[in-house]
CSV table of C-alpha atoms and ligand atoms in Angstrom, one decimal:
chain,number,residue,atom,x,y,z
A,1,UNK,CA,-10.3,7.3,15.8
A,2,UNK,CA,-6.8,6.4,16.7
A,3,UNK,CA,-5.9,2.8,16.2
A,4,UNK,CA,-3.8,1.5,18.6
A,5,UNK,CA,-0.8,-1.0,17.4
A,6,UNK,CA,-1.7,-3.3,21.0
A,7,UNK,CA,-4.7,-4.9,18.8
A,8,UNK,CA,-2.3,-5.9,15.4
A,9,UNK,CA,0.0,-8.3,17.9
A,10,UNK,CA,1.6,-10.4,15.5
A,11,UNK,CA,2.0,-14.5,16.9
A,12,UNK,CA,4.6,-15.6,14.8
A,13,UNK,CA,4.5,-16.3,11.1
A,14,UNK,CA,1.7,-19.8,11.2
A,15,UNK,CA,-0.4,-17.6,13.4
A,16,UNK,CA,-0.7,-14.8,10.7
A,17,UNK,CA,-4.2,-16.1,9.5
A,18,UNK,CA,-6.9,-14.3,8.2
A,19,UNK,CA,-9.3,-14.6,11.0
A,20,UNK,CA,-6.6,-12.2,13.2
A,21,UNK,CA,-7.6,-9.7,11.0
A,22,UNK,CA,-11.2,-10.2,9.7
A,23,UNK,CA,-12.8,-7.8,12.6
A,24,UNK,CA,-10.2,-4.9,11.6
A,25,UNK,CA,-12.6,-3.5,8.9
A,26,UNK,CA,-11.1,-5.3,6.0
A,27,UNK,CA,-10.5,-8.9,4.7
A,28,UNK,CA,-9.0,-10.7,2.1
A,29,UNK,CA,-11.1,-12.2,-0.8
A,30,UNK,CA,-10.4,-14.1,-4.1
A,31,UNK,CA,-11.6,-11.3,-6.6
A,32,UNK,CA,-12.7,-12.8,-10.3
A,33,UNK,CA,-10.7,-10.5,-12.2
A,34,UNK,CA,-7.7,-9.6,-10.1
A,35,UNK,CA,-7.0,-12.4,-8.0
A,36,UNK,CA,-6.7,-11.9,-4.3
A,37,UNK,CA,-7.6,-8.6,-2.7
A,38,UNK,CA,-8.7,-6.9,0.4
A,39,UNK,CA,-12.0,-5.5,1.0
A,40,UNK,CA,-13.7,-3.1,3.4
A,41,UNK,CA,-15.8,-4.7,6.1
A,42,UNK,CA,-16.8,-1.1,7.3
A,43,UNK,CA,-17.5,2.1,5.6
A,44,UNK,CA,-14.1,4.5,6.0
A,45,UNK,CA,-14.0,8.3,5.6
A,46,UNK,CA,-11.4,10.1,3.9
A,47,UNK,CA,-8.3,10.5,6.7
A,48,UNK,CA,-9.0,7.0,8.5
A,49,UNK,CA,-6.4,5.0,9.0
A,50,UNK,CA,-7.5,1.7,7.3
A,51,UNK,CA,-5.0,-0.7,7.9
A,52,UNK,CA,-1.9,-0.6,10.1
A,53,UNK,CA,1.8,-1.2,9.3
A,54,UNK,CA,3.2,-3.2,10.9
A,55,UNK,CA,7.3,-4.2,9.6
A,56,UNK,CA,7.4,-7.9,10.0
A,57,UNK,CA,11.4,-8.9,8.0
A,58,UNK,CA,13.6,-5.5,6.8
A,59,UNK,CA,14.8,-8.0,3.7
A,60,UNK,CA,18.3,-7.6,2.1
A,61,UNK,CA,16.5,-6.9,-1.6
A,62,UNK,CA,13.9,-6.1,-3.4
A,63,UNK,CA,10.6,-8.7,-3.9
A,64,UNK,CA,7.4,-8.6,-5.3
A,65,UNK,CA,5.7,-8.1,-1.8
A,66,UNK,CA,8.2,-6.0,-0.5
A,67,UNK,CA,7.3,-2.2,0.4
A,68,UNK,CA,10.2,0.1,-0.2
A,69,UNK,CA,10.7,2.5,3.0
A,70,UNK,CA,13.8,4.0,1.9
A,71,UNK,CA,16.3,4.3,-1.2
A,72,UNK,CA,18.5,0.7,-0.2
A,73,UNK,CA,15.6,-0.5,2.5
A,74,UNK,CA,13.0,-3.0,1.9
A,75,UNK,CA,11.0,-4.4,4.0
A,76,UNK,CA,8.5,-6.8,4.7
A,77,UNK,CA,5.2,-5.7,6.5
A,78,UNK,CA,3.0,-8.3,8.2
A,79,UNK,CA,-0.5,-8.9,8.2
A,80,UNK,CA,-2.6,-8.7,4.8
A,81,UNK,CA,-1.1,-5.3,3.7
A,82,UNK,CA,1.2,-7.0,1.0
A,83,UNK,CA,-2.1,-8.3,-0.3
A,84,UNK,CA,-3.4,-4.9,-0.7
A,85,UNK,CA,-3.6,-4.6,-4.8
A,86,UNK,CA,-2.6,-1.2,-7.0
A,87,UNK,CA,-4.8,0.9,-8.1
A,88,UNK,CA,-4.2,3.9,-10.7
A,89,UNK,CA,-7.1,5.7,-8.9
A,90,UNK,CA,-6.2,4.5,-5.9
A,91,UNK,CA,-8.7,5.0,-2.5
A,92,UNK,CA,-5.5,4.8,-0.1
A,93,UNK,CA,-2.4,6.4,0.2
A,94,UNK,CA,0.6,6.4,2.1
A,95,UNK,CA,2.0,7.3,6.1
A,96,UNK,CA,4.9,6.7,7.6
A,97,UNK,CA,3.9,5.3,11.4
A,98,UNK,CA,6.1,5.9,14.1
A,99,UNK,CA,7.6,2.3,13.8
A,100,UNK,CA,8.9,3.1,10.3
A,101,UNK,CA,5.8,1.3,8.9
A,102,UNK,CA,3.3,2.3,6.5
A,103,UNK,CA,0.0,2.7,7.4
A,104,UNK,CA,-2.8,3.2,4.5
A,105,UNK,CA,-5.3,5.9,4.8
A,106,UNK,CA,-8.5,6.4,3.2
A,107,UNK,CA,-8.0,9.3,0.1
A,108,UNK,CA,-11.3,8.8,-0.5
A,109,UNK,CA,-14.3,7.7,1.4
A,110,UNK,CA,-14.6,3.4,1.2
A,111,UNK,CA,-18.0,1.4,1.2
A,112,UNK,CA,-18.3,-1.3,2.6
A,113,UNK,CA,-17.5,-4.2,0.2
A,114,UNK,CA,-15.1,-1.8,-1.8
A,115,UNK,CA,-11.7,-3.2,-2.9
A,116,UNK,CA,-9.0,-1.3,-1.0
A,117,UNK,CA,-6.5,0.0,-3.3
A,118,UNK,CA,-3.2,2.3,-3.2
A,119,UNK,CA,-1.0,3.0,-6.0
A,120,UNK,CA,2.5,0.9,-6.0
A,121,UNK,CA,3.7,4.1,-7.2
A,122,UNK,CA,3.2,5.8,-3.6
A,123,UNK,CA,5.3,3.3,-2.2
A,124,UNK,CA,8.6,2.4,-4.6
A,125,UNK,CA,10.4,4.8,-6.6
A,126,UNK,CA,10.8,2.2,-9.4
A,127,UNK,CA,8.6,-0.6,-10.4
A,128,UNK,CA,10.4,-4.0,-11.3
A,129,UNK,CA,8.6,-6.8,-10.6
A,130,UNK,CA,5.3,-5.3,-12.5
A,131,UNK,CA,6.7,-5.4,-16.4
A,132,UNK,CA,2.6,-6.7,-17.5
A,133,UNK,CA,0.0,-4.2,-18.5
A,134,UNK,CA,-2.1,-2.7,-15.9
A,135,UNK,CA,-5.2,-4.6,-14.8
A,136,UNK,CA,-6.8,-2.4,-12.5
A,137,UNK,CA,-10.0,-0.9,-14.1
A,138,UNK,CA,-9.6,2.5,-13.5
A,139,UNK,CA,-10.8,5.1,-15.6
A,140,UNK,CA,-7.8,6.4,-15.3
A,141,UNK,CA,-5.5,4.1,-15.7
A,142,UNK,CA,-2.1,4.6,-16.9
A,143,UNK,CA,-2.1,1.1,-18.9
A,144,UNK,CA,1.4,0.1,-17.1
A,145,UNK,CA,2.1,0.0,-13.3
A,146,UNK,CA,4.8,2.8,-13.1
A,147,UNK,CA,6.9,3.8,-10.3
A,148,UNK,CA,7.3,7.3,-8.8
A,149,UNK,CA,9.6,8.1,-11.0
A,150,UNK,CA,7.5,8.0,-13.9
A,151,UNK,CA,4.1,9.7,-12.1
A,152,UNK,CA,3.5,12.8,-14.0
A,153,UNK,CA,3.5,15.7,-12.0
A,154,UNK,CA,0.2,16.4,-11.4
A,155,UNK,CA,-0.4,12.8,-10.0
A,156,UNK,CA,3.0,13.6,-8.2
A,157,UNK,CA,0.5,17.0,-6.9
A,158,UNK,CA,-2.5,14.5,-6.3
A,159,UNK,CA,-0.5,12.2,-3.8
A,160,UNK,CA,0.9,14.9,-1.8
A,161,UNK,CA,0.8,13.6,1.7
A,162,UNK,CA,0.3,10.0,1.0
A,163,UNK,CA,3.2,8.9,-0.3
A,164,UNK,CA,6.9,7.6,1.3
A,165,UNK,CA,8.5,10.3,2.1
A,166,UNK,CA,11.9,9.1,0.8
A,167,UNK,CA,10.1,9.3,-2.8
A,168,UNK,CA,10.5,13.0,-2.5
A,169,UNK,CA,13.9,13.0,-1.1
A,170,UNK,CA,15.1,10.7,-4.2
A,171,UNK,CA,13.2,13.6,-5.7
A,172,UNK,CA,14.7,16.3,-5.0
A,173,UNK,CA,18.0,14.6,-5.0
A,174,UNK,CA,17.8,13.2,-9.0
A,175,UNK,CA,17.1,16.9,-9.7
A,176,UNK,CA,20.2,18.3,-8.4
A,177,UNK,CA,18.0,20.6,-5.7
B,201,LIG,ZN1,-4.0,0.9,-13.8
């Protein structure tokens, strides 16, 4: 199912509650462990879009809620997906929308009640605001968030197609090809 942007209006900043987004298939909860996170409301299969990006402020730096869309561009998406926490085995990944955006989509099939995850690492070539050990439960965790940079390959392999774009560009370009 195509979701259409029409239903993700954004009001203005005060507006941008919760209950705008509650009926979407996710919400945001206080997690014990982790804090704030956002959860399925419905069951997702693997290719669903699960939350749409929508760019809210293209900021002049980098922040800790930022999402990186290009080498010098940050920006600022509205809505709850600067909420959305990192995973190491992540059930989300990465697409560019046609606004420039990034929407998530399901890697993996999602429960309801599952915690909706991506890895910052699909998203921001380097990792700065992160410097604290890992906290996301995976079995597979890496122990440290990491940026792109530092993905081994074969996680680099795993990602293919949900990741920014510009990460392979930076890529390709740090390697001389
Ligand atoms: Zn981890």
């Amino acid at each position: 199912m195509e979701a259409s942007l029409g239903e993700y209006q954004i009001k203005g900043d005060e507006k941008m509650s919760r209950e705008l987004y509650t009926n979407d298939g996710f919400e945001l909860r206080e997690s014990p462990e982790k804090g704030e996170g956002i959860f399925a409301t419905k069951p997702f299969k693997v290719g669903d879009i699960v939350m749409v990006g929508i760019i809210k402020e293209v900021l002049s730096g980098n922040h800790s809620h930022a999402s990186q869309i290009s080498e010098n561009k940050h920006v600022l998406h509205a809505g709850l997906i600067s909420k959305v926490n990192h995973s190491c085995g992540p059930n989300c990944g990465i697409r560019v929308n046609e606004t420039g955006a990034h929407d998530f989509i399901a890697m993996k099939d999602i429960c309801v009640n599952e915690e909706i995850t991506f890895d910052y690492a699909m998203r921001n070539y380097t990792i700065d605001h992160f410097p604290q050990q890992c906290m996301c439960g995976s079995a597979r965790c890496r122990g440290r968030i990491t940026g792109w940079k530092d993905l081994p390959d074969e996680k680099k392999k795993e990602y293919e197609g949900f990741v920014a774009p510009y990460l392979l560009e930076l890529d390709a370009k740090h390697s001389g090809g």
